[in-house]
Amino acid sequence: MGNHELAGLDAAALRTLCANALRVLAIDAVQAANSGHPGMPMGMADIAEALWRQHLKHDPADPAWIDRDRFVLSNGHGSMLLYALLHLTGYALPLTELKRFRQLHSLTPGHPENHLTPGVETTTGPLGQGLANAVGMALAEKLLAAEFNRPGHTVVDHRTWVFLGDGCLMEGISHEACSLAGVWGLNKLVAFYDDNGISIDGDVRGWFRDDTPARFEAYGWTVIRQVDGHDRAALDAAIEAAKASDKPVLVCCRTQIGHGSPNRAGSADVHGAPLGEAEIAATRAALGWTWPPFELPEPVRLAWSARERGAVLRRQWQEGFARYAATHPELAHELLRRHARHGSPTPGVEAALSAAIAAAEAKGANLATRKASQELLNAVAPAMPELLGGSADLTGSNLTDWKGHKALTGTSTGNHVHYGVREFGMAAVMNGVALHGGFRPYGGTFLTFSDYSRNAVRMSALMKLPVVHVFTHDSIGLGEDGPTHQPVEHVASLRLIPNLDVWRPADAVETAVAWREALRRTEGPSALALSRQVLPHAGEGGDRSESIARGGYVLRRAASEQVVLIATGSEVGIALAAAKLLAGEGIAARVVSMPCMDAFERQPGAWRDEVIPRRLPRLAIEAGSTSAWWRWVGEDGDVMGLDRFGESAPAGDLYRHFGLTAELVAVRAAQLVKARSVAPALVSQ
């Protein structure tokens, strides 16, 4: 069939060709890579055609347009569907990149990556998290609309659309996030459920028999049931109904995985493997597709292009925004400022941070670092309207609220979110909020429950999102709640995540600096590990904020130093007390505080060697896993920590029970000094 014959096609036939273009591009790319997932793109192609060609508000020439619709592919293994859509509609994703699917340094990796491919809103792959990100995006849109829209001027008005599959719904995070979406009444959120009945292991009825529509209705969603995912008229009607809803919407689309493949459609065989040359030929014949691999007829390309329509939509918005700016110039400026890609703190915020740090040093109070964190928020939040706080049902323990905050509820907007007992959902929703733009989100829970949220923390690091994770009750120092709540391996575990800065401050000043550095950070998340118990003020006057920011610094010096004590958090006070005991024995000890090992590792080698001189024996003290510390103490150094689970008892009793006291630190340090002095004599003999 030539281009001349195609020109005479009616609208229905052209739509079929447009959907089939998605199918064959997915087939061809997976075959070329000899790797990938053709089944989902083939099954959801008709849904994608209906949404992207008829309803999606976007401009391929400006992927960062503020008021664009957001599209999330939660079932990210079907990435070729998204890449085909981006290429066909006119994003900067040429056909050569589709041919390089899953190859090194291509713009078409195995799963979508937001910082790599133009038009990809979020990195997806771990199932369910894309859906949770979409909830965060829809929340951000709702909050911004309430804050910035004015009568006659609607400058924030877009939807979040998400594709998801059975796997997303089986993951528990889908319950956490979708329950919240119902509570918050996110009526601009529309999810398309690819109900094909197949997962990797086969027919899902053997392990997934939920009444999904009833489940979402119980959340408070509008559910559009039993939509034929290959019937364009039914899909158009469902989308129009979804746009009219005053609740979040789940569109249940019955589809066939691998639709169009004569021998593999409807089976697990088409989920995650190339079709093979013979089946591809049979599929092309079944679809009536006569063009070679990666070749598309011009009428189909023209029908898919969204550049002209996108330019019109964006121009209309710009004209409306210009009128808005003329009437509300301060609001217009603020909206644009807050959508700048993860902008640094404003001069006003920097001034508030500096004042808070100076006040903490001058006050010199003994304070739990969780309380110090709240005091910093009290000082900074009024100057930072984009700050969106929260907690997973532990606000009074995490102290993540501040004076004058307003709680978000199902009926009113606010700047502090009660996430309920949903640590994983909270972290993934915060990722979505950060991806959307307009807010700097943070959320709190107990450090031991970072296990629940860990994969979303990892995704924030992978996506370079400046989310702040506030983890309190950071050690055995929380006391009587016992080993289920006492973190041991958690700080060490979080330090293993690339691009995550983990801060464990020793006092109010270090806490304030940790917050400053987290808010300054624009290309990655930060985790603050904060104490439940009161910690002593560690400073001796003077401004140490820049030294703290470097991650590790000399807190106490002594003449003719013989040993270095390195500690973090609550153990810094123990190290300082041990240094005094050692001084009484005639042993001069340097005390190094290392609130952020990650920041310290980024410093020049000369700085690190000056802070922790190799010529001296070194002893590290931290109430947690010892594994990461051996790098800093060397073979002739030592580490005092906790490589077993805790016990239920008051904090002081636990520190004594596990040998983390100033007296025992002094004994161990003295042994290191003695061993160092004996070693040269043995060598000389």
XYZ file of C-alpha atoms in Angstrom:
685
model
C 0.000 0.000 0.000
C 1.548 3.320 -1.069
C 1.241 6.804 0.360
C -1.248 7.750 -2.377
C -3.605 4.957 -1.332
C -3.188 5.836 2.331
C -4.188 9.419 1.671
C -7.714 8.232 0.937
C -8.153 6.322 4.197
C -11.050 7.232 6.447
C -10.396 8.371 10.019
C -11.025 4.931 11.553
C -8.602 3.187 9.203
C -5.960 5.852 9.814
C -6.310 5.418 13.572
C -5.778 1.680 13.130
C -2.612 2.343 11.179
C -1.424 4.800 13.822
C -1.904 2.221 16.573
C -0.213 -0.456 14.491
C 2.750 1.877 13.975
C 3.310 1.699 17.725
C 3.130 -2.074 17.608
C 5.607 -2.569 14.793
C 8.102 -0.065 16.183
C 8.068 -1.990 19.458
C 8.425 -5.309 17.652
C 11.275 -4.076 15.483
C 13.221 -2.414 18.298
C 12.965 -5.425 20.601
C 14.024 -7.712 17.772
C 17.001 -5.490 16.893
C 18.110 -5.450 20.516
C 17.324 -9.134 20.984
C 15.950 -7.985 24.321
C 12.854 -6.262 25.660
C 9.112 -6.502 26.214
C 6.916 -6.331 23.116
C 3.722 -7.672 24.685
C 2.564 -4.607 26.629
C 3.208 -2.072 23.828
C 1.234 -4.263 21.443
C -1.590 -4.626 23.950
C -1.845 -0.962 24.970
C -1.240 0.592 21.543
C -4.908 1.401 20.970
C -5.220 3.066 24.378
C -2.064 5.068 23.695
C -3.358 6.179 20.307
C -6.648 7.335 21.799
C -4.976 9.297 24.594
C -1.961 10.784 22.847
C -3.567 11.738 19.546
C -6.899 12.944 20.889
C -6.507 14.207 24.462
C -2.965 14.671 25.780
C -1.981 18.313 26.296
C 1.710 18.620 25.492
C 4.183 20.280 23.164
C 7.068 18.112 21.923
C 9.078 21.278 21.245
C 9.016 22.153 24.962
C 9.044 19.060 27.219
C 9.350 21.317 30.284
C 6.261 23.449 29.603
C 4.785 24.122 33.032
C 1.155 23.399 32.212
C 1.678 20.265 30.124
C -0.130 17.082 31.002
C 2.094 14.529 32.717
C 2.204 11.008 31.318
C 3.621 8.168 33.416
C 4.360 4.658 32.172
C 4.209 2.808 35.477
C 4.598 -0.569 33.747
C 7.962 0.673 32.535
C 9.106 -2.618 31.043
C 6.910 -1.643 28.086
C 9.234 1.287 27.444
C 9.160 0.910 23.660
C 5.556 2.086 23.718
C 6.672 5.376 25.259
C 9.696 5.730 22.997
C 7.534 5.152 19.927
C 5.035 7.764 21.159
C 7.751 10.321 21.813
C 9.377 9.734 18.438
C 6.141 9.846 16.474
C 4.694 12.914 18.172
C 7.831 14.949 17.555
C 10.098 14.899 20.596
C 13.871 15.029 20.146
C 14.098 11.264 19.913
C 15.156 10.321 16.374
C 14.538 6.972 14.734
C 18.220 6.127 15.116
C 17.701 6.016 18.888
C 14.817 3.564 18.528
C 17.127 1.382 16.480
C 19.614 1.559 19.369
C 17.054 0.370 21.936
C 18.737 -0.984 25.073
C 22.232 -0.207 23.793
C 25.002 1.557 25.687
C 24.554 5.345 25.890
C 21.377 5.340 23.794
C 18.401 7.541 24.652
C 16.242 4.422 24.741
C 17.335 2.393 27.783
C 15.537 -0.745 28.878
C 13.279 1.199 31.232
C 12.433 4.913 30.870
C 14.834 7.330 32.578
C 13.609 10.878 33.167
C 17.006 12.593 33.167
C 18.017 10.945 29.895
C 15.183 10.905 27.357
C 13.254 14.056 26.338
C 9.583 13.717 27.286
C 10.049 11.006 29.920
C 8.547 12.363 33.135
C 9.851 9.774 35.597
C 12.150 6.787 35.767
C 10.038 3.658 36.002
C 10.740 -0.027 36.249
C 10.159 -1.071 39.864
C 6.456 -1.748 39.476
C 3.944 0.436 41.290
C 6.304 3.332 41.866
C 5.356 5.102 38.646
C 1.743 5.040 39.800
C 2.806 6.512 43.148
C 4.881 9.159 41.337
C 1.758 10.044 39.348
C -0.145 10.542 42.610
C 2.587 12.965 43.700
C 2.390 14.823 40.401
C -1.377 15.153 40.655
C -1.033 16.354 44.252
C 1.461 19.025 43.189
C -0.898 20.201 40.430
C -3.790 20.485 42.869
C -1.763 22.425 45.443
C -0.286 24.788 42.865
C -3.689 25.419 41.280
C -5.135 26.345 44.671
C -2.209 28.639 45.423
C -1.754 30.413 42.092
C -4.982 30.379 40.075
C -7.149 33.468 40.366
C -10.641 34.319 39.070
C -10.391 34.700 35.322
C -6.812 33.395 35.314
C -6.322 29.636 35.310
C -2.604 29.099 34.768
C -2.302 25.699 36.453
C -4.719 23.263 34.848
C -3.333 19.959 33.636
C -3.862 16.266 34.136
C -1.695 13.338 35.096
C -2.248 10.206 33.035
C -0.733 6.874 33.982
C -0.565 3.448 32.344
C -0.281 0.501 34.722
C -0.542 -3.256 34.721
C -1.311 -6.175 37.002
C 2.188 -6.063 38.465
C 1.746 -2.455 39.582
C -1.458 -3.411 41.367
C 0.079 -6.467 43.021
C 2.822 -4.345 44.566
C 1.721 -3.033 47.948
C 2.771 0.516 47.152
C -0.223 0.780 44.813
C -2.515 0.475 47.821
C -0.603 3.096 49.804
C -0.543 5.672 47.017
C -4.004 5.099 45.575
C -5.628 5.227 48.985
C -4.057 8.659 49.470
C -5.181 9.798 46.015
C -8.756 9.022 47.003
C -8.450 10.856 50.318
C -7.005 13.905 48.572
C -9.629 13.882 45.821
C -7.114 14.107 42.966
C -9.621 14.490 40.153
C -6.915 15.364 37.601
C -5.423 11.862 37.926
C -6.501 9.219 35.386
C -5.061 5.698 35.399
C -5.477 3.143 32.617
C -5.325 -0.427 33.892
C -3.958 -2.846 31.297
C -6.101 -5.787 32.372
C -4.611 -8.494 30.160
C -4.572 -11.284 32.728
C -0.939 -12.192 32.082
C 2.285 -11.658 34.022
C 5.710 -13.235 33.635
C 4.689 -16.528 35.219
C 1.529 -16.837 33.123
C -2.187 -16.489 33.828
C -2.519 -14.211 36.852
C -5.618 -15.968 38.137
C -3.283 -18.337 39.926
C -2.031 -15.513 42.165
C -4.081 -12.360 41.570
C -7.853 -12.476 41.928
C -8.545 -9.090 43.517
C -11.752 -7.322 42.645
C -9.747 -4.357 41.389
C -12.712 -2.115 40.473
C -14.268 -2.589 43.912
C -10.918 -1.951 45.553
C -10.531 1.411 43.835
C -14.139 2.366 44.458
C -13.444 1.737 48.143
C -10.550 4.207 47.903
C -12.961 6.860 46.636
C -12.037 6.652 42.960
C -14.354 6.741 39.985
C -14.020 3.408 38.210
C -14.917 2.957 34.547
C -15.388 -0.776 34.177
C -15.037 -3.266 31.345
C -13.694 -1.010 28.619
C -12.559 -2.866 25.524
C -8.966 -1.715 25.234
C -9.003 -2.280 21.479
C -12.263 -0.411 20.772
C -11.424 3.187 19.946
C -14.974 4.477 20.368
C -15.196 2.881 23.811
C -11.820 4.341 24.746
C -12.796 7.830 23.570
C -15.985 7.675 25.627
C -14.108 6.432 28.694
C -11.555 9.235 28.471
C -14.273 11.879 28.148
C -16.035 10.416 31.168
C -12.777 10.380 33.111
C -12.176 14.063 32.372
C -15.610 14.905 33.767
C -15.082 13.102 37.092
C -14.606 14.928 40.387
C -12.464 12.047 41.706
C -9.371 10.197 40.562
C -10.297 7.733 37.829
C -9.349 4.149 37.063
C -10.193 3.056 33.533
C -10.253 -0.746 33.465
C -9.225 -1.756 29.941
C -9.573 -5.380 28.965
C -6.731 -5.988 26.548
C -4.826 -8.799 24.911
C -1.103 -8.867 25.571
C 0.800 -9.031 22.297
C -2.305 -8.020 20.345
C -1.698 -8.722 16.662
C 0.688 -11.641 17.078
C -1.072 -14.694 15.602
C 0.705 -17.305 17.727
C 1.762 -15.506 20.903
C -0.964 -12.990 21.680
C -2.624 -13.635 25.031
C 0.269 -15.677 26.416
C 3.225 -15.047 28.707
C 5.531 -15.911 25.794
C 5.067 -12.422 24.354
C 5.707 -10.582 27.606
C 9.473 -10.282 27.731
C 11.184 -11.727 24.670
C 11.575 -10.873 20.976
C 8.951 -12.388 18.698
C 11.510 -13.792 16.274
C 11.657 -13.250 12.528
C 8.956 -15.788 11.626
C 6.410 -14.466 14.132
C 7.212 -10.878 13.185
C 6.444 -11.688 9.560
C 3.190 -13.351 10.600
C 2.283 -10.379 12.778
C 2.943 -7.903 9.980
C 0.695 -9.928 7.716
C -2.031 -10.115 10.360
C -1.883 -6.359 10.866
C -1.723 -5.642 7.154
C 1.580 -3.858 7.676
C 3.666 -4.022 4.493
C 6.534 -1.670 5.315
C 10.046 -2.848 6.268
C 11.429 -2.615 9.809
C 11.519 0.930 11.216
C 9.869 2.344 8.104
C 6.646 4.332 8.463
C 4.398 5.732 5.730
C 4.306 9.524 5.547
C 0.535 9.859 6.223
C 1.023 7.994 9.489
C 3.899 10.246 10.468
C 1.830 13.321 9.683
C -1.141 11.960 11.605
C 1.024 11.342 14.663
C 2.885 14.656 14.774
C 1.809 16.771 17.751
C 4.095 19.704 17.065
C 1.534 21.966 15.422
C -1.223 21.242 17.917
C 1.261 21.428 20.812
C 2.551 24.802 19.684
C -0.990 26.155 19.567
C -1.794 24.835 23.050
C 1.380 26.249 24.533
C 0.925 29.608 22.793
C -2.609 29.872 24.142
C -1.298 29.197 27.631
C 1.503 31.735 27.221
C -0.971 34.380 26.138
C -3.132 33.626 29.152
C -0.085 33.675 31.403
C 0.920 37.078 30.031
C -2.486 38.449 31.039
C -2.089 36.789 34.438
C 1.384 38.320 34.881
C 0.037 41.777 34.038
C -2.630 41.448 36.728
C -0.693 39.380 39.286
C 3.017 40.036 38.625
C 4.286 38.747 41.956
C 2.373 35.484 41.659
C 3.567 34.995 38.077
C 7.188 35.536 39.078
C 6.860 33.145 42.006
C 5.276 30.404 39.895
C 8.096 30.592 37.359
C 10.732 30.675 40.092
C 9.358 27.592 41.751
C 9.309 25.670 38.500
C 12.961 26.335 37.788
C 14.619 22.936 37.784
C 15.274 22.220 41.462
C 16.354 25.776 42.172
C 18.753 26.645 44.985
C 17.432 28.445 48.077
C 16.527 32.095 47.590
C 18.561 34.829 49.318
C 15.788 35.023 51.907
C 16.047 31.326 52.671
C 19.845 31.496 52.793
C 19.598 34.381 55.260
C 17.180 32.397 57.434
C 19.498 29.373 57.335
C 22.544 31.443 58.278
C 20.682 33.092 61.134
C 19.447 29.728 62.418
C 22.947 28.233 62.335
C 24.438 31.225 64.140
C 21.660 31.163 66.741
C 22.178 27.457 67.395
C 25.922 27.976 67.912
C 25.367 30.963 70.178
C 22.690 29.209 72.211
C 24.817 26.105 72.702
C 21.848 24.105 73.911
C 21.804 20.413 74.677
C 19.083 19.189 72.350
C 17.796 16.101 70.574
C 18.682 16.517 66.925
C 15.081 15.783 65.921
C 14.105 18.842 68.004
C 16.937 20.840 66.482
C 15.549 19.910 63.079
C 12.142 21.271 64.019
C 13.699 24.507 65.277
C 15.438 24.905 61.926
C 12.111 24.361 60.150
C 10.478 26.977 62.364
C 13.116 29.453 61.244
C 13.188 28.606 57.534
C 9.683 27.468 56.531
C 8.093 30.957 56.639
C 10.667 32.108 54.056
C 10.283 29.036 51.857
C 6.717 28.647 50.536
C 7.738 25.768 48.275
C 8.585 23.596 51.289
C 6.130 20.698 51.510
C 6.604 18.663 54.659
C 5.105 15.479 55.955
C 5.348 12.382 58.077
C 4.202 8.768 57.958
C 1.909 9.033 61.008
C 4.789 10.123 63.257
C 4.597 13.918 63.128
C 4.818 14.284 66.896
C 7.835 11.976 67.001
C 9.649 13.044 63.830
C 8.872 16.730 64.594
C 8.476 17.494 60.911
C 5.848 20.198 61.386
C 6.526 23.841 62.207
C 4.753 26.805 63.749
C 2.121 28.110 61.384
C 1.999 25.058 59.129
C -1.298 24.057 57.550
C -2.215 20.387 57.316
C -3.394 18.981 54.000
C -6.760 17.261 54.321
C -9.275 15.742 51.988
C -11.180 19.016 51.870
C -8.469 21.660 52.067
C -4.971 22.218 50.764
C -1.958 22.720 53.001
C 1.826 22.539 53.280
C 2.162 19.607 55.674
C 1.070 16.143 54.598
C -0.166 13.419 56.932
C 0.787 10.366 54.871
C -0.497 7.834 57.388
C 1.426 4.619 57.970
C 2.686 4.500 54.387
C 6.469 4.910 54.372
C 7.028 3.516 50.869
C 4.097 5.405 49.427
C 5.238 8.618 51.085
C 8.739 8.401 49.611
C 7.458 7.632 46.104
C 4.783 10.347 46.245
C 7.480 12.831 47.286
C 9.452 11.774 44.218
C 6.424 12.577 42.084
C 6.003 15.974 43.736
C 9.663 16.801 43.068
C 9.396 15.597 39.469
C 6.356 17.769 38.861
C 8.044 20.917 40.087
C 6.929 23.761 42.306
C 7.775 22.175 45.663
C 10.704 20.912 47.720
C 9.268 17.894 49.539
C 10.485 16.201 52.685
C 8.967 13.512 54.852
C 9.705 11.757 58.109
C 9.588 8.328 59.683
C 11.710 6.265 62.074
C 15.105 5.276 60.690
C 14.368 1.577 61.076
C 11.412 2.003 58.714
C 13.692 3.237 55.966
C 13.607 -0.446 55.033
C 10.019 0.114 53.912
C 10.818 3.208 51.866
C 14.262 2.197 50.652
C 13.502 1.496 46.997
C 11.813 4.866 46.564
C 14.793 6.506 48.302
C 16.996 4.705 45.790
C 14.839 5.985 42.935
C 15.114 9.573 44.189
C 18.902 9.132 44.107
C 18.793 7.583 40.629
C 16.603 10.436 39.343
C 18.735 13.097 41.074
C 15.755 14.502 42.966
C 16.405 16.894 45.881
C 14.023 15.136 48.255
C 14.833 15.211 51.968
C 14.190 12.061 53.985
C 13.983 12.780 57.714
C 14.745 9.627 59.711
C 14.509 10.006 63.483
C 15.111 7.608 66.378
C 18.434 6.819 64.799
C 20.041 4.312 67.201
C 19.725 2.204 70.343
C 19.363 5.609 71.975
C 15.608 5.409 71.379
C 15.618 2.919 74.234
C 12.688 0.886 75.454
C 10.968 0.155 72.130
C 13.636 -2.481 71.627
C 15.323 -4.141 68.654
C 12.340 -3.951 66.296
C 12.667 -0.179 66.358
C 16.383 0.262 67.035
C 18.360 0.808 63.815
C 21.652 -1.053 63.574
C 22.464 -1.560 59.908
C 20.334 1.257 58.517
C 22.771 4.167 58.354
C 25.408 1.918 56.785
C 22.820 0.571 54.376
C 21.697 4.027 53.285
C 25.307 5.064 52.762
C 25.558 2.351 50.114
C 23.039 4.116 47.850
C 24.903 6.156 45.229
C 24.073 9.874 45.122
C 22.327 9.860 48.512
C 23.885 12.135 51.126
C 23.393 10.615 54.587
C 23.758 13.061 57.472
C 23.993 12.015 61.128
C 24.530 15.286 63.013
C 25.947 15.517 66.523
C 24.187 18.636 67.794
C 21.850 21.472 66.843
C 24.483 23.277 64.782
C 25.376 20.226 62.716
C 21.652 19.577 62.247
C 21.042 23.071 60.922
C 24.005 22.776 58.542
C 22.764 19.377 57.371
C 19.420 20.968 56.508
C 21.172 23.840 54.742
C 23.216 21.458 52.605
C 20.154 19.320 51.850
C 18.206 22.386 50.703
C 21.146 23.647 48.666
C 21.492 20.299 46.949
C 19.840 20.302 43.514
C 21.003 17.005 41.987
C 20.201 14.395 44.579
C 18.391 13.505 47.809
C 19.560 13.720 51.395
C 18.765 11.587 54.429
C 18.945 13.052 57.935
C 19.431 10.506 60.744
C 18.304 12.297 63.906
C 18.303 11.360 67.568
C 15.395 10.878 69.914
C 17.558 11.551 72.969
C 19.114 14.856 73.993
C 22.685 15.340 72.760
C 25.257 17.745 74.214
C 26.325 20.860 72.329
C 29.612 19.921 70.665
C 31.104 23.291 69.721
C 33.407 25.664 71.545
C 32.247 28.885 69.913
C 33.042 30.253 66.483
C 31.561 29.481 63.107
C 32.148 25.835 62.142
C 29.377 25.684 59.533
C 31.662 25.470 56.497
C 33.745 22.736 58.112
C 30.597 20.790 58.938
C 29.443 21.145 55.328
C 32.564 19.283 54.200
C 31.236 16.170 55.925
C 34.075 15.634 58.394
C 36.150 18.087 60.416
C 38.356 18.422 63.469
C 36.092 19.247 66.373
C 38.776 19.203 69.122
C 42.534 19.499 68.701
C 45.234 18.781 71.264
C 48.929 19.471 71.455
C 51.154 16.549 70.434
C 48.198 14.389 69.399
C 48.601 10.638 69.747
C 45.256 9.234 68.600
C 42.218 10.252 66.544
C 38.661 9.572 67.715
C 36.114 9.695 64.869
C 32.392 9.684 65.603
C 28.971 10.693 64.324
C 25.716 11.758 65.910
C 25.172 10.780 69.528
C 28.607 9.189 69.747
C 30.425 12.500 69.202
C 29.606 13.451 72.781
C 31.025 10.123 73.939
C 34.218 10.765 71.957
C 34.597 14.232 73.507
C 34.168 12.809 77.002
C 36.675 10.045 76.221
C 39.200 12.638 75.029
C 38.994 14.338 78.419
C 39.582 11.027 80.188
C 42.553 10.309 77.956
C 43.988 13.738 78.673
C 43.937 12.836 82.357
C 46.087 9.831 81.502
C 48.523 11.936 79.523
C 47.228 10.863 76.101
C 46.365 13.643 73.667
C 43.369 12.798 71.462
C 41.992 14.574 68.416
C 38.200 14.360 68.020
C 36.774 14.299 64.495
C 33.068 14.650 63.829
C 31.942 13.095 60.558
C 28.265 14.031 60.108
C 28.232 13.071 56.421
C 30.604 10.420 55.125
C 29.323 11.037 51.589
C 30.252 14.736 51.644
C 33.601 13.924 53.251
C 34.423 11.461 50.486
C 33.945 14.245 47.912
C 36.592 16.432 49.540
C 40.144 16.626 48.169
C 42.495 13.994 49.499
C 44.598 16.647 51.189
C 41.618 17.766 53.283
C 40.728 14.218 54.262
C 44.317 13.469 55.255
C 44.547 16.671 57.262
C 41.353 15.836 59.165
C 42.261 12.164 59.711
C 46.071 11.986 59.612
C 47.424 8.583 58.694
C 50.388 9.008 61.023
C 48.095 8.570 64.050
C 46.127 5.504 65.185
C 42.417 5.982 64.615
C 39.336 4.777 66.485
C 35.816 5.179 65.054
C 32.717 5.117 67.266
C 29.159 4.776 65.950
C 26.154 2.998 67.470
C 25.527 0.914 64.383
C 27.128 -1.364 61.838
C 30.918 -1.087 61.785
C 31.386 -2.155 58.156
C 31.891 1.248 56.513
C 34.376 2.536 59.072
C 37.370 0.319 58.367
C 38.215 2.452 55.336
C 38.825 5.414 57.598
C 40.664 3.748 60.464
C 43.012 1.515 58.464
C 44.405 -1.890 59.339
C 45.972 -0.710 62.587
C 42.863 1.191 63.692
C 39.714 0.002 65.425
C 35.950 0.477 65.336
C 33.490 0.436 68.213
C 29.940 -0.125 67.070
C 27.054 -2.531 67.020
C 26.966 -5.547 64.707
C 24.035 -7.260 66.387
C 20.449 -6.324 67.192
C 19.623 -4.192 70.203
C 17.708 -4.789 73.414
C 14.732 -3.227 75.165
C 15.938 -0.985 77.972
C 16.530 2.685 78.785
C 19.041 4.315 76.469
C 21.759 4.792 79.085
C 21.594 1.149 80.091
C 21.895 0.087 76.458
C 24.980 2.207 75.791
C 26.643 0.683 78.839
C 25.500 -2.824 77.898
C 26.993 -2.547 74.426
C 30.218 -0.941 75.607
C 29.653 2.470 74.016
C 30.784 4.637 76.918
C 33.469 7.270 77.296
C 35.373 5.058 79.727
C 35.545 2.092 77.359
C 36.358 4.319 74.375
C 39.271 5.735 76.372
C 40.490 2.241 77.198
C 40.356 1.158 73.557
C 42.090 4.346 72.388
C 44.861 3.895 74.955
C 45.388 0.359 73.693
C 45.795 1.695 70.135
C 48.368 4.247 71.306
C 50.291 1.585 73.176
C 50.195 -0.789 70.200
C 51.516 1.944 67.904
C 54.373 2.753 70.291
C 55.307 -0.919 70.675
C 55.241 -1.714 66.950
C 58.347 0.349 65.978
C 60.345 -1.235 68.800
C 59.449 -4.724 67.563
C 60.511 -3.798 64.067
C 63.901 -2.475 65.292
C 64.579 -5.743 67.138
